């Protein structure tokens, strides 16, 4: 099982996902850059990596997932929804979830809006706690 890892599409300049397991049973996931591939090999590798992250959470018996969307750039709807499907699956396996998002740029505002909708929707269902933390960068 990997304690940490980095997923890069192609050369890693446009889109990167990093993850790290901590000693307290937490899995932190950071999304960086934009994913604009609609389909094909790049998109399939992305979806496959999200599945791997869910498997890591299962194998490591993770208690809490920290999902950082602050540096996520422009993504297509399918790519964005795949993140929330992954988080929903992790929550359905008993993991609490905290999403970190910011609204400082137009594409980040969309992630913040979607995160709010996700948290509002799943909070009405029984299960592990899920919350959104809006972050602000120091000026």
Short mmCIF file of N, CA and C in Angstrom, two decimals:
data_model
loop_
_atom_site.label_atom_id
_atom_site.label_comp_id
_atom_site.label_asym_id
_atom_site.label_seq_id
_atom_site.Cartn_x
_atom_site.Cartn_y
_atom_site.Cartn_z
N UNK A 1 0.85 -1.18 0.00
CA UNK A 1 0.00 0.00 0.00
C UNK A 1 0.89 1.24 0.00
N UNK A 2 0.52 2.23 -0.81
CA UNK A 2 1.31 3.45 -0.91
C UNK A 2 0.92 4.44 0.18
N UNK A 3 1.93 4.97 0.90
CA UNK A 3 1.67 6.01 1.89
C UNK A 3 1.44 7.35 1.20
N UNK A 4 2.07 7.53 0.03
CA UNK A 4 1.87 8.74 -0.74
C UNK A 4 2.13 8.43 -2.20
N UNK A 5 1.63 9.29 -3.05
CA UNK A 5 1.84 9.07 -4.47
C UNK A 5 1.40 10.27 -5.28
N UNK A 6 1.84 10.28 -6.53
CA UNK A 6 1.51 11.36 -7.45
C UNK A 6 1.06 10.75 -8.77
N UNK A 7 -0.05 11.23 -9.27
CA UNK A 7 -0.58 10.83 -10.57
C UNK A 7 -0.45 12.02 -11.50
N UNK A 8 0.20 11.81 -12.64
CA UNK A 8 0.37 12.88 -13.62
C UNK A 8 -0.20 12.43 -14.96
N UNK A 9 -0.94 13.31 -15.58
CA UNK A 9 -1.36 13.06 -16.95
C UNK A 9 -0.26 13.57 -17.86
N UNK A 10 0.19 12.72 -18.75
CA UNK A 10 1.24 13.07 -19.71
C UNK A 10 2.46 13.59 -18.97
N UNK A 11 2.88 14.82 -19.23
CA UNK A 11 4.10 15.35 -18.61
C UNK A 11 3.86 15.95 -17.23
N UNK A 12 2.63 15.98 -16.78
CA UNK A 12 2.32 16.49 -15.45
C UNK A 12 2.26 18.00 -15.36
N UNK A 13 2.35 18.69 -16.49
CA UNK A 13 2.30 20.16 -16.45
C UNK A 13 0.87 20.67 -16.31
N UNK A 14 -0.09 19.91 -16.84
CA UNK A 14 -1.47 20.39 -16.86
C UNK A 14 -2.31 19.88 -15.70
N UNK A 15 -2.10 18.62 -15.31
CA UNK A 15 -3.00 18.02 -14.32
C UNK A 15 -2.25 16.99 -13.47
N UNK A 16 -2.36 17.15 -12.15
CA UNK A 16 -1.68 16.27 -11.20
C UNK A 16 -2.63 16.00 -10.03
N UNK A 17 -2.61 14.75 -9.55
CA UNK A 17 -3.31 14.39 -8.31
C UNK A 17 -2.26 13.82 -7.36
N UNK A 18 -2.22 14.34 -6.15
CA UNK A 18 -1.31 13.81 -5.13
C UNK A 18 -2.15 13.25 -3.98
N UNK A 19 -1.61 12.24 -3.32
CA UNK A 19 -2.30 11.74 -2.13
C UNK A 19 -1.28 11.37 -1.06
N UNK A 20 -1.74 11.38 0.19
CA UNK A 20 -0.88 10.98 1.31
C UNK A 20 -1.74 10.41 2.43
N UNK A 21 -1.29 9.30 2.97
CA UNK A 21 -1.92 8.70 4.15
C UNK A 21 -1.17 9.19 5.38
N UNK A 22 -1.91 9.54 6.43
CA UNK A 22 -1.22 9.92 7.66
C UNK A 22 -1.38 8.83 8.72
N UNK A 23 -0.71 8.99 9.82
CA UNK A 23 -0.72 7.98 10.89
C UNK A 23 -2.03 7.93 11.66
N UNK A 24 -2.88 8.94 11.49
CA UNK A 24 -4.15 8.99 12.21
C UNK A 24 -5.31 8.43 11.40
N UNK A 25 -5.04 7.77 10.29
CA UNK A 25 -6.11 7.19 9.47
C UNK A 25 -6.74 8.16 8.50
N UNK A 26 -6.01 9.20 8.13
CA UNK A 26 -6.52 10.17 7.17
C UNK A 26 -5.88 10.00 5.80
N UNK A 27 -6.67 10.22 4.79
CA UNK A 27 -6.19 10.22 3.41
C UNK A 27 -6.42 11.62 2.86
N UNK A 28 -5.34 12.30 2.49
CA UNK A 28 -5.44 13.62 1.88
C UNK A 28 -5.20 13.49 0.39
N UNK A 29 -6.04 14.15 -0.39
CA UNK A 29 -5.95 14.13 -1.85
C UNK A 29 -5.95 15.57 -2.34
N UNK A 30 -4.96 15.91 -3.17
CA UNK A 30 -4.86 17.26 -3.75
C UNK A 30 -4.98 17.16 -5.25
N UNK A 31 -5.84 17.99 -5.83
CA UNK A 31 -6.00 18.09 -7.28
C UNK A 31 -5.36 19.41 -7.73
N UNK A 32 -4.52 19.35 -8.76
CA UNK A 32 -3.83 20.53 -9.28
C UNK A 32 -4.03 20.60 -10.79
N UNK A 33 -4.38 21.79 -11.28
CA UNK A 33 -4.47 22.00 -12.72
C UNK A 33 -5.84 21.67 -13.27
N UNK A 34 -5.92 21.68 -14.59
CA UNK A 34 -7.19 21.46 -15.25
C UNK A 34 -7.20 20.19 -16.07
N UNK A 35 -8.34 19.55 -16.11
CA UNK A 35 -8.52 18.32 -16.89
C UNK A 35 -9.60 18.59 -17.92
N UNK A 36 -9.20 18.73 -19.16
CA UNK A 36 -10.17 19.07 -20.19
C UNK A 36 -10.36 17.95 -21.21
N UNK A 37 -9.75 16.80 -20.97
CA UNK A 37 -9.94 15.67 -21.88
C UNK A 37 -11.32 15.07 -21.64
N UNK A 38 -12.11 14.92 -22.68
CA UNK A 38 -13.48 14.40 -22.55
C UNK A 38 -13.54 12.89 -22.52
N UNK A 39 -12.65 12.26 -23.22
CA UNK A 39 -12.68 10.81 -23.34
C UNK A 39 -11.31 10.35 -23.82
N UNK A 40 -11.20 9.09 -24.11
CA UNK A 40 -9.93 8.57 -24.60
C UNK A 40 -9.02 8.14 -23.47
N UNK A 41 -7.80 7.86 -23.81
CA UNK A 41 -6.84 7.32 -22.86
C UNK A 41 -6.56 8.20 -21.67
N UNK A 42 -6.42 9.51 -21.90
CA UNK A 42 -6.15 10.41 -20.78
C UNK A 42 -7.29 10.38 -19.76
N UNK A 43 -8.51 10.44 -20.25
CA UNK A 43 -9.66 10.47 -19.35
C UNK A 43 -9.82 9.13 -18.64
N UNK A 44 -9.60 8.04 -19.34
CA UNK A 44 -9.70 6.71 -18.73
C UNK A 44 -8.65 6.53 -17.65
N UNK A 45 -7.43 7.04 -17.86
CA UNK A 45 -6.37 6.96 -16.83
C UNK A 45 -6.78 7.76 -15.59
N UNK A 46 -7.41 8.90 -15.81
CA UNK A 46 -7.90 9.72 -14.70
C UNK A 46 -8.95 8.95 -13.89
N UNK A 47 -9.95 8.39 -14.57
CA UNK A 47 -10.99 7.63 -13.88
C UNK A 47 -10.40 6.44 -13.13
N UNK A 48 -9.45 5.77 -13.76
CA UNK A 48 -8.79 4.62 -13.14
C UNK A 48 -8.05 5.05 -11.87
N UNK A 49 -7.43 6.21 -11.90
CA UNK A 49 -6.72 6.67 -10.71
C UNK A 49 -7.69 6.98 -9.57
N UNK A 50 -8.84 7.57 -9.89
CA UNK A 50 -9.83 7.82 -8.83
C UNK A 50 -10.28 6.51 -8.19
N UNK A 51 -10.43 5.47 -9.00
CA UNK A 51 -10.78 4.15 -8.46
C UNK A 51 -9.66 3.63 -7.56
N UNK A 52 -8.42 3.86 -7.95
CA UNK A 52 -7.28 3.42 -7.13
C UNK A 52 -7.28 4.14 -5.79
N UNK A 53 -7.63 5.42 -5.79
CA UNK A 53 -7.69 6.16 -4.53
C UNK A 53 -8.76 5.57 -3.61
N UNK A 54 -9.90 5.18 -4.17
CA UNK A 54 -10.94 4.54 -3.37
C UNK A 54 -10.45 3.21 -2.81
N UNK A 55 -9.68 2.47 -3.60
CA UNK A 55 -9.12 1.20 -3.13
C UNK A 55 -8.10 1.43 -2.02
N UNK A 56 -7.28 2.46 -2.16
CA UNK A 56 -6.31 2.79 -1.11
C UNK A 56 -7.05 3.08 0.20
N UNK A 57 -8.13 3.84 0.12
CA UNK A 57 -8.92 4.15 1.31
C UNK A 57 -9.44 2.87 1.96
N UNK A 58 -9.90 1.91 1.14
CA UNK A 58 -10.39 0.65 1.67
C UNK A 58 -9.27 -0.17 2.29
N UNK A 59 -8.18 -0.33 1.56
CA UNK A 59 -7.06 -1.17 2.04
C UNK A 59 -6.40 -0.60 3.29
N UNK A 60 -6.33 0.71 3.38
CA UNK A 60 -5.68 1.35 4.53
C UNK A 60 -6.64 1.57 5.69
N UNK A 61 -7.91 1.19 5.49
CA UNK A 61 -8.92 1.39 6.52
C UNK A 61 -8.97 2.85 6.97
N UNK A 62 -9.02 3.74 5.99
CA UNK A 62 -9.02 5.19 6.23
C UNK A 62 -10.29 5.58 6.98
N UNK A 63 -10.13 6.49 7.95
CA UNK A 63 -11.27 6.98 8.72
C UNK A 63 -11.80 8.30 8.16
N UNK A 64 -10.90 9.12 7.61
CA UNK A 64 -11.30 10.45 7.14
C UNK A 64 -10.58 10.78 5.84
N UNK A 65 -11.32 11.40 4.92
CA UNK A 65 -10.76 11.81 3.63
C UNK A 65 -10.77 13.33 3.57
N UNK A 66 -9.60 13.91 3.25
CA UNK A 66 -9.45 15.35 3.05
C UNK A 66 -9.24 15.54 1.55
N UNK A 67 -10.20 16.18 0.88
CA UNK A 67 -10.14 16.37 -0.56
C UNK A 67 -9.91 17.85 -0.86
N UNK A 68 -8.74 18.17 -1.40
CA UNK A 68 -8.34 19.56 -1.65
C UNK A 68 -8.57 19.93 -3.10
N UNK A 69 -9.53 20.84 -3.31
CA UNK A 69 -9.86 21.30 -4.66
C UNK A 69 -9.40 22.75 -4.89
N UNK A 70 -8.62 23.31 -3.97
CA UNK A 70 -8.23 24.72 -4.07
C UNK A 70 -7.43 25.03 -5.33
N UNK A 71 -6.66 24.08 -5.82
CA UNK A 71 -5.82 24.31 -6.98
C UNK A 71 -6.32 23.58 -8.22
N UNK A 72 -7.56 23.11 -8.15
CA UNK A 72 -8.16 22.45 -9.31
C UNK A 72 -8.60 23.52 -10.29
N UNK A 73 -8.15 23.40 -11.51
CA UNK A 73 -8.49 24.38 -12.54
C UNK A 73 -9.74 23.96 -13.28
N UNK A 74 -9.80 24.36 -14.52
CA UNK A 74 -10.96 24.06 -15.35
C UNK A 74 -11.04 22.56 -15.61
N UNK A 75 -12.20 21.98 -15.36
CA UNK A 75 -12.43 20.57 -15.66
C UNK A 75 -13.79 20.44 -16.33
N UNK A 76 -13.92 19.42 -17.11
CA UNK A 76 -15.21 19.12 -17.71
C UNK A 76 -16.14 18.56 -16.67
N UNK A 77 -17.41 18.68 -16.92
CA UNK A 77 -18.43 18.21 -15.99
C UNK A 77 -18.23 16.74 -15.62
N UNK A 78 -17.94 15.89 -16.60
CA UNK A 78 -17.75 14.46 -16.32
C UNK A 78 -16.60 14.23 -15.35
N UNK A 79 -15.52 14.98 -15.52
CA UNK A 79 -14.36 14.84 -14.65
C UNK A 79 -14.68 15.33 -13.24
N UNK A 80 -15.42 16.41 -13.15
CA UNK A 80 -15.80 16.96 -11.86
C UNK A 80 -16.74 16.00 -11.13
N UNK A 81 -17.72 15.49 -11.83
CA UNK A 81 -18.68 14.55 -11.21
C UNK A 81 -17.98 13.27 -10.75
N UNK A 82 -16.94 12.86 -11.44
CA UNK A 82 -16.20 11.66 -11.05
C UNK A 82 -15.56 11.84 -9.67
N UNK A 83 -15.10 13.04 -9.37
CA UNK A 83 -14.54 13.31 -8.03
C UNK A 83 -15.61 13.10 -6.96
N UNK A 84 -16.79 13.64 -7.21
CA UNK A 84 -17.86 13.52 -6.22
C UNK A 84 -18.38 12.08 -6.11
N UNK A 85 -18.37 11.34 -7.20
CA UNK A 85 -18.73 9.91 -7.13
C UNK A 85 -17.72 9.16 -6.27
N UNK A 86 -16.43 9.48 -6.42
CA UNK A 86 -15.40 8.85 -5.60
C UNK A 86 -15.63 9.17 -4.13
N UNK A 87 -15.88 10.45 -3.82
CA UNK A 87 -16.10 10.85 -2.43
C UNK A 87 -17.37 10.21 -1.86
N UNK A 88 -18.40 10.11 -2.68
CA UNK A 88 -19.64 9.48 -2.23
C UNK A 88 -19.40 8.01 -1.91
N UNK A 89 -18.64 7.33 -2.75
CA UNK A 89 -18.32 5.92 -2.50
C UNK A 89 -17.50 5.77 -1.22
N UNK A 90 -16.54 6.65 -1.02
CA UNK A 90 -15.73 6.58 0.21
C UNK A 90 -16.62 6.80 1.44
N UNK A 91 -17.52 7.77 1.36
CA UNK A 91 -18.43 8.04 2.47
C UNK A 91 -19.35 6.85 2.72
N UNK A 92 -19.80 6.21 1.65
CA UNK A 92 -20.69 5.06 1.82
C UNK A 92 -19.99 3.89 2.51
N UNK A 93 -18.66 3.91 2.52
CA UNK A 93 -17.89 2.89 3.24
C UNK A 93 -17.50 3.37 4.64
N UNK A 94 -18.18 4.42 5.12
CA UNK A 94 -18.01 4.85 6.51
C UNK A 94 -16.95 5.90 6.75
N UNK A 95 -16.37 6.47 5.69
CA UNK A 95 -15.34 7.47 5.87
C UNK A 95 -15.96 8.86 5.92
N UNK A 96 -15.57 9.64 6.91
CA UNK A 96 -16.00 11.04 6.92
C UNK A 96 -15.18 11.78 5.86
N UNK A 97 -15.75 12.86 5.34
CA UNK A 97 -15.13 13.58 4.23
C UNK A 97 -15.13 15.08 4.53
N UNK A 98 -14.00 15.72 4.29
CA UNK A 98 -13.91 17.17 4.30
C UNK A 98 -13.40 17.61 2.95
N UNK A 99 -14.12 18.51 2.31
CA UNK A 99 -13.71 19.08 1.03
C UNK A 99 -13.22 20.49 1.29
N UNK A 100 -12.06 20.81 0.73
CA UNK A 100 -11.49 22.15 0.85
C UNK A 100 -11.57 22.79 -0.53
N UNK A 101 -12.20 23.96 -0.60
CA UNK A 101 -12.37 24.64 -1.88
C UNK A 101 -12.28 26.14 -1.65
N UNK A 102 -12.03 26.85 -2.73
CA UNK A 102 -11.95 28.30 -2.68
C UNK A 102 -12.73 28.87 -3.86
N UNK A 103 -13.13 30.10 -3.75
CA UNK A 103 -13.86 30.74 -4.83
C UNK A 103 -13.12 31.91 -5.42
N UNK A 104 -11.79 31.86 -5.38
CA UNK A 104 -10.99 33.02 -5.77
C UNK A 104 -10.85 33.22 -7.27
N UNK A 105 -11.09 32.22 -8.06
CA UNK A 105 -11.03 32.35 -9.52
C UNK A 105 -12.33 31.77 -10.08
N UNK A 106 -12.72 32.15 -11.29
CA UNK A 106 -14.00 31.68 -11.83
C UNK A 106 -14.15 30.15 -11.83
N UNK A 107 -13.12 29.41 -12.27
CA UNK A 107 -13.27 27.95 -12.28
C UNK A 107 -13.28 27.38 -10.85
N UNK A 108 -12.60 28.05 -9.94
CA UNK A 108 -12.62 27.60 -8.55
C UNK A 108 -13.98 27.87 -7.92
N UNK A 109 -14.63 28.94 -8.33
CA UNK A 109 -15.98 29.24 -7.83
C UNK A 109 -16.95 28.12 -8.21
N UNK A 110 -16.77 27.57 -9.41
CA UNK A 110 -17.62 26.45 -9.84
C UNK A 110 -17.38 25.23 -8.95
N UNK A 111 -16.13 24.96 -8.61
CA UNK A 111 -15.85 23.82 -7.71
C UNK A 111 -16.44 24.06 -6.33
N UNK A 112 -16.36 25.29 -5.86
CA UNK A 112 -16.93 25.63 -4.56
C UNK A 112 -18.45 25.43 -4.60
N UNK A 113 -19.08 25.90 -5.66
CA UNK A 113 -20.54 25.74 -5.81
C UNK A 113 -20.93 24.27 -5.85
N UNK A 114 -20.20 23.48 -6.64
CA UNK A 114 -20.50 22.04 -6.73
C UNK A 114 -20.25 21.34 -5.39
N UNK A 115 -19.22 21.75 -4.69
CA UNK A 115 -18.93 21.15 -3.39
C UNK A 115 -20.05 21.44 -2.40
N UNK A 116 -20.56 22.66 -2.44
CA UNK A 116 -21.69 23.02 -1.57
C UNK A 116 -22.90 22.14 -1.87
N UNK A 117 -23.20 21.98 -3.15
CA UNK A 117 -24.34 21.14 -3.55
C UNK A 117 -24.14 19.69 -3.10
N UNK A 118 -22.93 19.19 -3.27
CA UNK A 118 -22.63 17.81 -2.87
C UNK A 118 -22.82 17.63 -1.37
N UNK A 119 -22.22 18.53 -0.59
CA UNK A 119 -22.31 18.42 0.87
C UNK A 119 -23.76 18.54 1.32
N UNK A 120 -24.49 19.48 0.73
CA UNK A 120 -25.90 19.66 1.08
C UNK A 120 -26.70 18.40 0.78
N UNK A 121 -26.45 17.81 -0.37
CA UNK A 121 -27.19 16.62 -0.78
C UNK A 121 -26.90 15.40 0.07
N UNK A 122 -25.61 15.11 0.30
CA UNK A 122 -25.30 13.88 1.05
C UNK A 122 -25.51 14.05 2.54
N UNK A 123 -25.49 15.28 3.03
CA UNK A 123 -25.73 15.50 4.46
C UNK A 123 -27.14 15.10 4.87
N UNK A 124 -28.05 15.07 3.90
CA UNK A 124 -29.43 14.67 4.18
C UNK A 124 -29.58 13.16 4.27
N UNK A 125 -28.56 12.44 3.85
CA UNK A 125 -28.58 10.98 3.89
C UNK A 125 -27.84 10.50 5.12
N UNK A 126 -28.26 9.37 5.68
CA UNK A 126 -27.52 8.85 6.82
C UNK A 126 -26.12 8.44 6.38
N UNK A 127 -25.20 8.55 7.30
CA UNK A 127 -23.83 8.14 6.98
C UNK A 127 -22.81 9.00 7.70
N UNK A 128 -21.56 8.78 7.32
CA UNK A 128 -20.45 9.50 7.93
C UNK A 128 -20.58 11.00 7.66
N UNK A 129 -20.01 11.81 8.56
CA UNK A 129 -20.07 13.26 8.37
C UNK A 129 -19.36 13.70 7.09
N UNK A 130 -19.88 14.74 6.48
CA UNK A 130 -19.26 15.36 5.31
C UNK A 130 -19.38 16.86 5.48
N UNK A 131 -18.28 17.57 5.21
CA UNK A 131 -18.34 19.03 5.37
C UNK A 131 -17.46 19.69 4.33
N UNK A 132 -17.72 20.98 4.16
CA UNK A 132 -16.98 21.81 3.23
C UNK A 132 -16.27 22.90 4.02
N UNK A 133 -14.98 23.08 3.74
CA UNK A 133 -14.22 24.17 4.34
C UNK A 133 -13.78 25.08 3.22
N UNK A 134 -14.27 26.32 3.25
CA UNK A 134 -13.88 27.30 2.23
C UNK A 134 -12.58 27.95 2.66
N UNK A 135 -11.57 27.85 1.83
CA UNK A 135 -10.26 28.39 2.16
C UNK A 135 -10.04 29.71 1.44
N UNK A 136 -9.22 30.52 2.03
CA UNK A 136 -8.82 31.81 1.44
C UNK A 136 -7.30 31.86 1.48
N UNK A 137 -6.73 32.37 0.42
CA UNK A 137 -5.28 32.52 0.37
C UNK A 137 -4.90 33.86 1.00
N UNK A 138 -3.76 33.86 1.68
CA UNK A 138 -3.28 35.10 2.27
C UNK A 138 -2.87 36.06 1.16
N UNK A 139 -3.20 37.34 1.33
CA UNK A 139 -2.84 38.31 0.29
C UNK A 139 -1.50 38.93 0.56
#
